[in-house]
Tab-separated table of C-alpha atoms and ligand atoms in Angstrom:
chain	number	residue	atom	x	y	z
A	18	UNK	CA	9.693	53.052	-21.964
A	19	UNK	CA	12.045	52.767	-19.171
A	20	UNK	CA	9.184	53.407	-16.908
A	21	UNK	CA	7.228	50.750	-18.255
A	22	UNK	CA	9.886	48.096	-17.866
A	23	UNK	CA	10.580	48.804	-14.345
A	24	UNK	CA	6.946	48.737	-13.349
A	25	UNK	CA	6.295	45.415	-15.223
A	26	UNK	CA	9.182	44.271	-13.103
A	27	UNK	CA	7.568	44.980	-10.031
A	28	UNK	CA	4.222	43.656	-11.096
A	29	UNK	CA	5.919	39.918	-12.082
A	30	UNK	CA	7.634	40.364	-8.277
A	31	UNK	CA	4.057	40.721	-6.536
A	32	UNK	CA	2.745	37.710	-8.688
A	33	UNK	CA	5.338	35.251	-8.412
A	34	UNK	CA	4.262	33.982	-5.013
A	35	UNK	CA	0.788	34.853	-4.750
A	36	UNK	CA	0.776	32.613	-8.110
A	37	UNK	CA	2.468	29.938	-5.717
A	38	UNK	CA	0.780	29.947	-2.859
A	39	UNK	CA	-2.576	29.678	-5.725
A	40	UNK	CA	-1.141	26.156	-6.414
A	41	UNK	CA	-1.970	25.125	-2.698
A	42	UNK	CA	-4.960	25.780	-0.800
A	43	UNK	CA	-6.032	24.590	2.486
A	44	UNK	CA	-10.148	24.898	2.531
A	45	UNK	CA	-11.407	24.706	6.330
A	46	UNK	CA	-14.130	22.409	7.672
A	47	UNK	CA	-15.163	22.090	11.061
A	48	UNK	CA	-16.104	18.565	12.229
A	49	UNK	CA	-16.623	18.900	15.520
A	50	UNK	CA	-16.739	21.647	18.510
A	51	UNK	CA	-13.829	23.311	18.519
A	52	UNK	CA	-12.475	20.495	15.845
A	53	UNK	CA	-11.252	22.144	12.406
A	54	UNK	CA	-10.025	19.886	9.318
A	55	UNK	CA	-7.684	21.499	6.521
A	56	UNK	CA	-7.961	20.164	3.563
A	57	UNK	CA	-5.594	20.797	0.818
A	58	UNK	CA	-6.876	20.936	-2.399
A	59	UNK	CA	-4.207	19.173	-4.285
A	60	UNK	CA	-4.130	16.118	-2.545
A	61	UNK	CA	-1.442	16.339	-0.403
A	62	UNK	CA	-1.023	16.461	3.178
A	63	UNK	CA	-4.358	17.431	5.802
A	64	UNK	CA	-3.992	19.395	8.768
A	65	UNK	CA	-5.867	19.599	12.129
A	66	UNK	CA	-6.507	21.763	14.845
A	67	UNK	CA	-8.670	21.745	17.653
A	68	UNK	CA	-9.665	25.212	19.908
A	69	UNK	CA	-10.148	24.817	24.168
A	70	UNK	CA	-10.017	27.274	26.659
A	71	UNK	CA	-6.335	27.025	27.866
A	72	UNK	CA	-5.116	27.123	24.143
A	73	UNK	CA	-4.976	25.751	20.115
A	74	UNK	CA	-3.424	22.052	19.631
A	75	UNK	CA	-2.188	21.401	16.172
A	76	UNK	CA	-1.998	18.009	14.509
A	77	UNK	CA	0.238	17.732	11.599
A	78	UNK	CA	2.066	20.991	9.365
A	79	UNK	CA	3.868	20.826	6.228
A	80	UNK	CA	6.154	23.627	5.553
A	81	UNK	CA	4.408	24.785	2.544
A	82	UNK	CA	0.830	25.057	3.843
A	83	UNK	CA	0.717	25.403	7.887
A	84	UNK	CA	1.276	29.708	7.403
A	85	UNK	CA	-2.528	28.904	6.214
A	86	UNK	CA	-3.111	26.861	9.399
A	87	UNK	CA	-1.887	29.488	11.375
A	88	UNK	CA	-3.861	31.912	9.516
A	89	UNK	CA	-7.300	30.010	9.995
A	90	UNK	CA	-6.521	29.641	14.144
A	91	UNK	CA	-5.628	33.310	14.385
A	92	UNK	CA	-9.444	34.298	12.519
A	93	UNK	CA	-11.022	32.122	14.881
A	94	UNK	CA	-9.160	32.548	18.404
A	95	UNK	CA	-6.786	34.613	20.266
A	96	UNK	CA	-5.733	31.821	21.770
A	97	UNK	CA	-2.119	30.505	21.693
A	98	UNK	CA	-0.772	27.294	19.960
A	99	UNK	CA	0.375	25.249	22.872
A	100	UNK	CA	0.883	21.894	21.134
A	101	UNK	CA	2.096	20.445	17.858
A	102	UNK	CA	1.637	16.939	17.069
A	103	UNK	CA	3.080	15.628	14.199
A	104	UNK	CA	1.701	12.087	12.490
A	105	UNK	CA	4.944	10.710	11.255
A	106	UNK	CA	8.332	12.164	9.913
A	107	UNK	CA	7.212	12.762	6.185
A	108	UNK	CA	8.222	16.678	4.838
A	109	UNK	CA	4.377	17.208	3.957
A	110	UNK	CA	3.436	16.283	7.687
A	111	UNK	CA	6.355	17.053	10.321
A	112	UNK	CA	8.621	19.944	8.943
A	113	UNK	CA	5.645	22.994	9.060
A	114	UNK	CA	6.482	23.689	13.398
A	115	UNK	CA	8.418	26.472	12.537
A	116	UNK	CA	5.351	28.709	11.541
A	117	UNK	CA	3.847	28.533	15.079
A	118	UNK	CA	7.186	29.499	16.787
A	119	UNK	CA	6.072	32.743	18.168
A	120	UNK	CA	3.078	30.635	20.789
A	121	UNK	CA	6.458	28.845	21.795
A	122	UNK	CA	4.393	25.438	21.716
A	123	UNK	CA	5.261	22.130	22.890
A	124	UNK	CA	5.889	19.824	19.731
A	125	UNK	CA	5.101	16.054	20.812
A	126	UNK	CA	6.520	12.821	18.320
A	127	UNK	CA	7.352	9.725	18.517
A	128	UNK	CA	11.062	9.178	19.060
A	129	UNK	CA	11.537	7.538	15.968
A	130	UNK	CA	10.486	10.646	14.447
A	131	UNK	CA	12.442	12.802	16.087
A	132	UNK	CA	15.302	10.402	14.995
A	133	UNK	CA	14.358	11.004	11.228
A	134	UNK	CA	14.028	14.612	11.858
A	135	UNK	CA	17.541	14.240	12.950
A	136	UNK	CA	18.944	12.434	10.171
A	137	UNK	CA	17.314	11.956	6.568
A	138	UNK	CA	14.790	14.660	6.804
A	139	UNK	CA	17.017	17.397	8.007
A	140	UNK	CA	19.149	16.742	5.473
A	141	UNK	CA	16.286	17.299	2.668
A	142	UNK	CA	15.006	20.648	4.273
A	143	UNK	CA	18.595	21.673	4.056
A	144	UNK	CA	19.088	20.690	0.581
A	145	UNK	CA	15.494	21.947	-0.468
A	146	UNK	CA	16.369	25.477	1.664
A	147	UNK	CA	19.258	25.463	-0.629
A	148	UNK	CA	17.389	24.781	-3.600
A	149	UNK	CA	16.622	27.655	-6.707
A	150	UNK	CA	13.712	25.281	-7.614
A	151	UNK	CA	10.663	27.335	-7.541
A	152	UNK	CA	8.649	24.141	-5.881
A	153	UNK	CA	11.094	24.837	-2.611
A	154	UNK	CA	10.228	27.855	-2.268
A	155	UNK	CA	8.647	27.611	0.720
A	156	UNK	CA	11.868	26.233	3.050
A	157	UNK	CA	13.966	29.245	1.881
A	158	UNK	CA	14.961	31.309	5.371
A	159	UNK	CA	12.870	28.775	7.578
A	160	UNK	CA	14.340	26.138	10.154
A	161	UNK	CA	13.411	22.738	10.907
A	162	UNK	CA	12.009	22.461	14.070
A	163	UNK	CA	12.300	19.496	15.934
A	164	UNK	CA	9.940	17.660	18.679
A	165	UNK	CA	10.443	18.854	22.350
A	166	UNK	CA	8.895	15.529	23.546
A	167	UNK	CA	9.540	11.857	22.226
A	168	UNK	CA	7.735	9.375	23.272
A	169	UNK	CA	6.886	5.128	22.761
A	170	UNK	CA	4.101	3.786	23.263
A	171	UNK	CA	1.504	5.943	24.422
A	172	UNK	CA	0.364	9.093	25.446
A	173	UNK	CA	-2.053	10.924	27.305
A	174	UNK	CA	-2.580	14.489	27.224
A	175	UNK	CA	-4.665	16.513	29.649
A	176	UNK	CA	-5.294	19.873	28.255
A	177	UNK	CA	-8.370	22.175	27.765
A	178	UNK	CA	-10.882	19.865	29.241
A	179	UNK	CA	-10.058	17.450	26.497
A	180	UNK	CA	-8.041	14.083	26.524
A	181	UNK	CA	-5.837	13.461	23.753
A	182	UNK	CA	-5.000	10.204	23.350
A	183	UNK	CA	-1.526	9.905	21.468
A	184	UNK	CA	-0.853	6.086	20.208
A	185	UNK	CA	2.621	5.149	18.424
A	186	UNK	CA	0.437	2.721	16.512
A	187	UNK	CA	3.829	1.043	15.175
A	188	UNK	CA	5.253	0.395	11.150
A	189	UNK	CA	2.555	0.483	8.556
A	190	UNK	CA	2.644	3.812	6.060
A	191	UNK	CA	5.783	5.101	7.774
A	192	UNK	CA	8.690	4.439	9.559
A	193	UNK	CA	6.296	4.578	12.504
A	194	UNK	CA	2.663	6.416	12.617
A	195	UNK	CA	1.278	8.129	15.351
A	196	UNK	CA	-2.564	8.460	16.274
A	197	UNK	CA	-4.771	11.126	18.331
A	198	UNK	CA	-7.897	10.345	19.673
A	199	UNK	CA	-10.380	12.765	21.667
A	200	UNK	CA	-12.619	10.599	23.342
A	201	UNK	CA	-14.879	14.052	24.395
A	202	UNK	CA	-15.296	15.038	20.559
A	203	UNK	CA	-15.440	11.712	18.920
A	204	UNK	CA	-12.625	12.511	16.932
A	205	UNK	CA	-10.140	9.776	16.074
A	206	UNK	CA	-6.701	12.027	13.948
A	207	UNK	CA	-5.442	8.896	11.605
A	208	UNK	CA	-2.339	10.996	9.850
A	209	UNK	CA	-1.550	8.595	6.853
A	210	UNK	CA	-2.690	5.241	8.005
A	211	UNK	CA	-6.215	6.673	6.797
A	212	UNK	CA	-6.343	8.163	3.115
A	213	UNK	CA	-9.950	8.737	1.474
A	214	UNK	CA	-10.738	9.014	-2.214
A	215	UNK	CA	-6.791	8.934	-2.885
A	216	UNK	CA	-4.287	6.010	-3.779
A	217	UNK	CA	-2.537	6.291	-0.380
A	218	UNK	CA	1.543	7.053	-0.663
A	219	UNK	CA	4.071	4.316	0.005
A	220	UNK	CA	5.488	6.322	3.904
A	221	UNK	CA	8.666	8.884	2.294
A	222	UNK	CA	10.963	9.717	4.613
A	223	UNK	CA	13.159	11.907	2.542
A	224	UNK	CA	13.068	9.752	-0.203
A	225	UNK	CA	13.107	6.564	1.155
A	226	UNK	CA	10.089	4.369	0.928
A	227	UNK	CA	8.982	2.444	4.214
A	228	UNK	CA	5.103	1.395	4.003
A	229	UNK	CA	4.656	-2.123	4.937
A	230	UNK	CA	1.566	-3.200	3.793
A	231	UNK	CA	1.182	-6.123	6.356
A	232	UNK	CA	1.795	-3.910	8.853
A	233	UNK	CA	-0.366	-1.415	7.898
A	234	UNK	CA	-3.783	-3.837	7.316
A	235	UNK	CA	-2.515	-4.932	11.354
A	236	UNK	CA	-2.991	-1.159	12.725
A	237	UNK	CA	-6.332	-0.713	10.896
A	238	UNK	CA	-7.282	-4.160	12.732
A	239	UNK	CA	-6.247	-2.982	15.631
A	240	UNK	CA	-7.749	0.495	15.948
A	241	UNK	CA	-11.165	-1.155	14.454
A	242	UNK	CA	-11.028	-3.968	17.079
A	243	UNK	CA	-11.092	-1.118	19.954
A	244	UNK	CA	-14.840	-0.370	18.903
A	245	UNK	CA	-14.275	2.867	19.643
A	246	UNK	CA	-16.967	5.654	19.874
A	247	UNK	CA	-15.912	7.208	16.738
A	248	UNK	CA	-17.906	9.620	14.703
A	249	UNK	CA	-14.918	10.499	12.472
A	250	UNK	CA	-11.766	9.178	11.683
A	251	UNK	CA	-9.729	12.044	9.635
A	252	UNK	CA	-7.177	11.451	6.884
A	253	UNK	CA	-3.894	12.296	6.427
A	254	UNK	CA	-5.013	12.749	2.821
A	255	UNK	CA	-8.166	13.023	0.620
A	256	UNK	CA	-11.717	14.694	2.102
A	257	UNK	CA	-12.846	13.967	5.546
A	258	UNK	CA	-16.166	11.801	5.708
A	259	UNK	CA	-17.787	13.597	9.190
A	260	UNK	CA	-19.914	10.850	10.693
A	261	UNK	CA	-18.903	7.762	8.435
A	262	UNK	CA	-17.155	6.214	11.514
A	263	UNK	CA	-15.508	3.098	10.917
A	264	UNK	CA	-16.659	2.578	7.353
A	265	UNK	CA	-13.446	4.287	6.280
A	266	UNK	CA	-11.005	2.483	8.197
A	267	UNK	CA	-12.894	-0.865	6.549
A	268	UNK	CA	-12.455	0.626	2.619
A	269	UNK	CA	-9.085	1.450	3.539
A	270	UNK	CA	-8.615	-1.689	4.886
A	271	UNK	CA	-10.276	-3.677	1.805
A	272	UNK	CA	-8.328	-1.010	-0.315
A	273	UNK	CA	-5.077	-3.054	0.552
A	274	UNK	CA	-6.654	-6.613	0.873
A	275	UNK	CA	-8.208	-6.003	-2.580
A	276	UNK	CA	-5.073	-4.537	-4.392
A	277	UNK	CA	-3.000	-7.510	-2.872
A	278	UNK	CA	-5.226	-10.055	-3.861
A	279	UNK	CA	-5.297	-9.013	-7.707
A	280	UNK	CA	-1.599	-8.339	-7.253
A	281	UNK	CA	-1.360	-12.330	-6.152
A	282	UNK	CA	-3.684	-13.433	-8.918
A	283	UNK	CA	-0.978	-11.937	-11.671
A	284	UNK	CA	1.938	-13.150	-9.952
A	285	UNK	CA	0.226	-16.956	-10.207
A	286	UNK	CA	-0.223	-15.818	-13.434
A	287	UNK	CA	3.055	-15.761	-14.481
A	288	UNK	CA	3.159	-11.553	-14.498
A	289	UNK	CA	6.092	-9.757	-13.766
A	290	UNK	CA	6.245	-5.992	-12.100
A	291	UNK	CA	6.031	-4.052	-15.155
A	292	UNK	CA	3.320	-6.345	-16.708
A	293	UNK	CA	1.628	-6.110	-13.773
A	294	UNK	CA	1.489	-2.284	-14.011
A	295	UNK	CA	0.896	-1.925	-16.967
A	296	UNK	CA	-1.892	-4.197	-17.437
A	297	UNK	CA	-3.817	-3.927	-13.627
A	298	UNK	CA	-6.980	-3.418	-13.751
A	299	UNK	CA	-8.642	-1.105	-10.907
A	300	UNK	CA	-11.583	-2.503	-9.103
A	301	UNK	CA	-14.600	-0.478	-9.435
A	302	UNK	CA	-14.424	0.443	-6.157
A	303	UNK	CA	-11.130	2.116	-6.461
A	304	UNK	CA	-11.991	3.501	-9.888
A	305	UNK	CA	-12.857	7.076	-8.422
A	306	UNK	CA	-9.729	7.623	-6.208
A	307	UNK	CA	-7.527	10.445	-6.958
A	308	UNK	CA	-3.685	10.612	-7.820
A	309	UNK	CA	-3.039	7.117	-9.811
A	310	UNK	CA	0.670	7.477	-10.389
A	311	UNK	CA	0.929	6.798	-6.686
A	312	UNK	CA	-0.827	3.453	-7.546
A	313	UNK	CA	1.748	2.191	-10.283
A	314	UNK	CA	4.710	2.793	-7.061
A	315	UNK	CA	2.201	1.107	-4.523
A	316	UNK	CA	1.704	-2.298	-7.078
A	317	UNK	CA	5.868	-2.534	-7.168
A	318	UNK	CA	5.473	-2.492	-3.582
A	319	UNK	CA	2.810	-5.205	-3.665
A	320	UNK	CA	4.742	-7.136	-6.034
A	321	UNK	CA	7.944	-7.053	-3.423
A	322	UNK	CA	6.179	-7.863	-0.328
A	323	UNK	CA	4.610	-10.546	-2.028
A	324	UNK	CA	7.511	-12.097	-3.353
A	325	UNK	CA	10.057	-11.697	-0.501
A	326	UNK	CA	7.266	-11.884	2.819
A	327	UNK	CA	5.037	-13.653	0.799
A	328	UNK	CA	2.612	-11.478	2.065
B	8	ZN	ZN1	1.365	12.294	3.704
């Protein structure tokens, strides 16, 4: 009996974080040559990297899913990491370096990232490190590693044949979102100013909301007006749409322009924020999009901007 206790033990030890790490999985597409697209199945935060000759850049790694990352680069090259890039400061984006520390690779951000990293968001991977929570699991024992290079502005990196162009397209999800393009592969990385089939999030940096919808609808402008030649345009969340081309950046766009309008049309109506959320109705073409609780935060957020920008 004794026996049997102690081996029951052991078999709950060797579940507990395989049953985890079952909650999260990253499932690999390649969209382009040497391009490959994580997606993770629950919605939350994407992850790119693309293969050359001198070496493996890597575009965005949460702490809880980039081992997986790692794991798909390692069955497809022997190739080193050499860069990280990280969108913007969010935890499911910017806090996953640490897996790739033994390629000693360059991590490149903007310098307002770095400056979250710093402040706010150290302070959460601390406290979640710290944390018995079985949803923290993940930051027990690791570090935060923080950007080697911070930049404004723009970017250009030479590496493996390949020119990444690295943008600091300015405020719109986040405190401030960072693009990658590669011209050679058609390839345009959007991080979170681009979210497919999923009510985008409203920019957390450790718990503090920063999206500015105004802003936001100006970047998409923006990077649309370039007329870029653009096969795909990869989210920070949601299923990447290989070959769509701009057709995402214009739903995402509409997605806002839509939203606000209705938004507008209750306010006029005499509607307060909770009416509002309780009785919006989704336009059809919205209807299909994943995650709606992150739509009843995104309508206060309407509501505000409205009121006090007026926009
Ligand atoms: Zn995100």
């Amino acid at each position: 009996m004794k026996h049997f206790a102690a081996g029951s033990f052991v078999v709950l030890i060797v579940l507990l974080p395989r049953i985890a790490s079952a909650q999260v999985k990253m499932n690999m597409k390649q969209i382009a040559e040497g391009v490959y697209f994580m997606e993770n199945s629950a919605g939350s935060s994407n992850s790119t990297f693309v293969i050359t000759d001198e070496g493996v850049l890597v575009f965005d790694f949460d702490i809880r899913t980039a081992d997986q990352t790692l794991a798909a680069i390692r069955k497809l090259t022997d190739k080193k990491v050499r860069y990280l890039v990280s969108s913007h400061s969010a935890g499911d984006h910017a806090t996953g370096a640490w897996h790739f520390r033994e390629d000693k690779p360059v991590y490149i951000a903007t310098k307002n990232q770095a400056k979250d990293l710093f402040m706010q968001e150290a302070k959460e991977f601390e406290e979640r490190g710290q944390s018995s929570e079985p949803s923290n699991a993940a930051y027990k024992g690791k570090e935060l590693v923080r950007p080697d290079l911070g930049f404004d502005g723009s970017m250009a990196l030479y590496f493996g044949g390949l020119t990444f162009q690295i943008t600091a397209e300015g405020t719109g999800h986040s405190t401030g979102d960072l693009t990658v393009y590669i011209p050679q592969r058609r390839v345009y990385l959007m991080g979170d100013l681009l979210d497919t089939e999923i009510h985008p999030g409203q920019g957390e940096s450790a718990g503090v909301f920063y999206s500015y919808v105004k802003g936001w609808i100006e970047i998409l402008d923006k990077i649309m007006q370039r007329n870029l030649p653009v096969d795909t345009y990869v989210p920070g969340h949601g299923p990447v749409h290989a070959g769509r081309g701009v057709k995402d950046l214009e739903e995402q766009k509409r997605y806002f322009v839509v939203m606000r309008d209705e938004v507008a049309k209750m306010i006029q109506a005499g509607k307060n924020v909770e009416q509002i959320q309780k009785e919006f109705k989704l336009p059809q073409e919205f209807a299909h999009y994943r995650r709606p609780e992150r739509l009843r935060t995104f309508l206060r957020l309407f509501y505000n901007q409205l009121i006090d920008r007026g926009l």
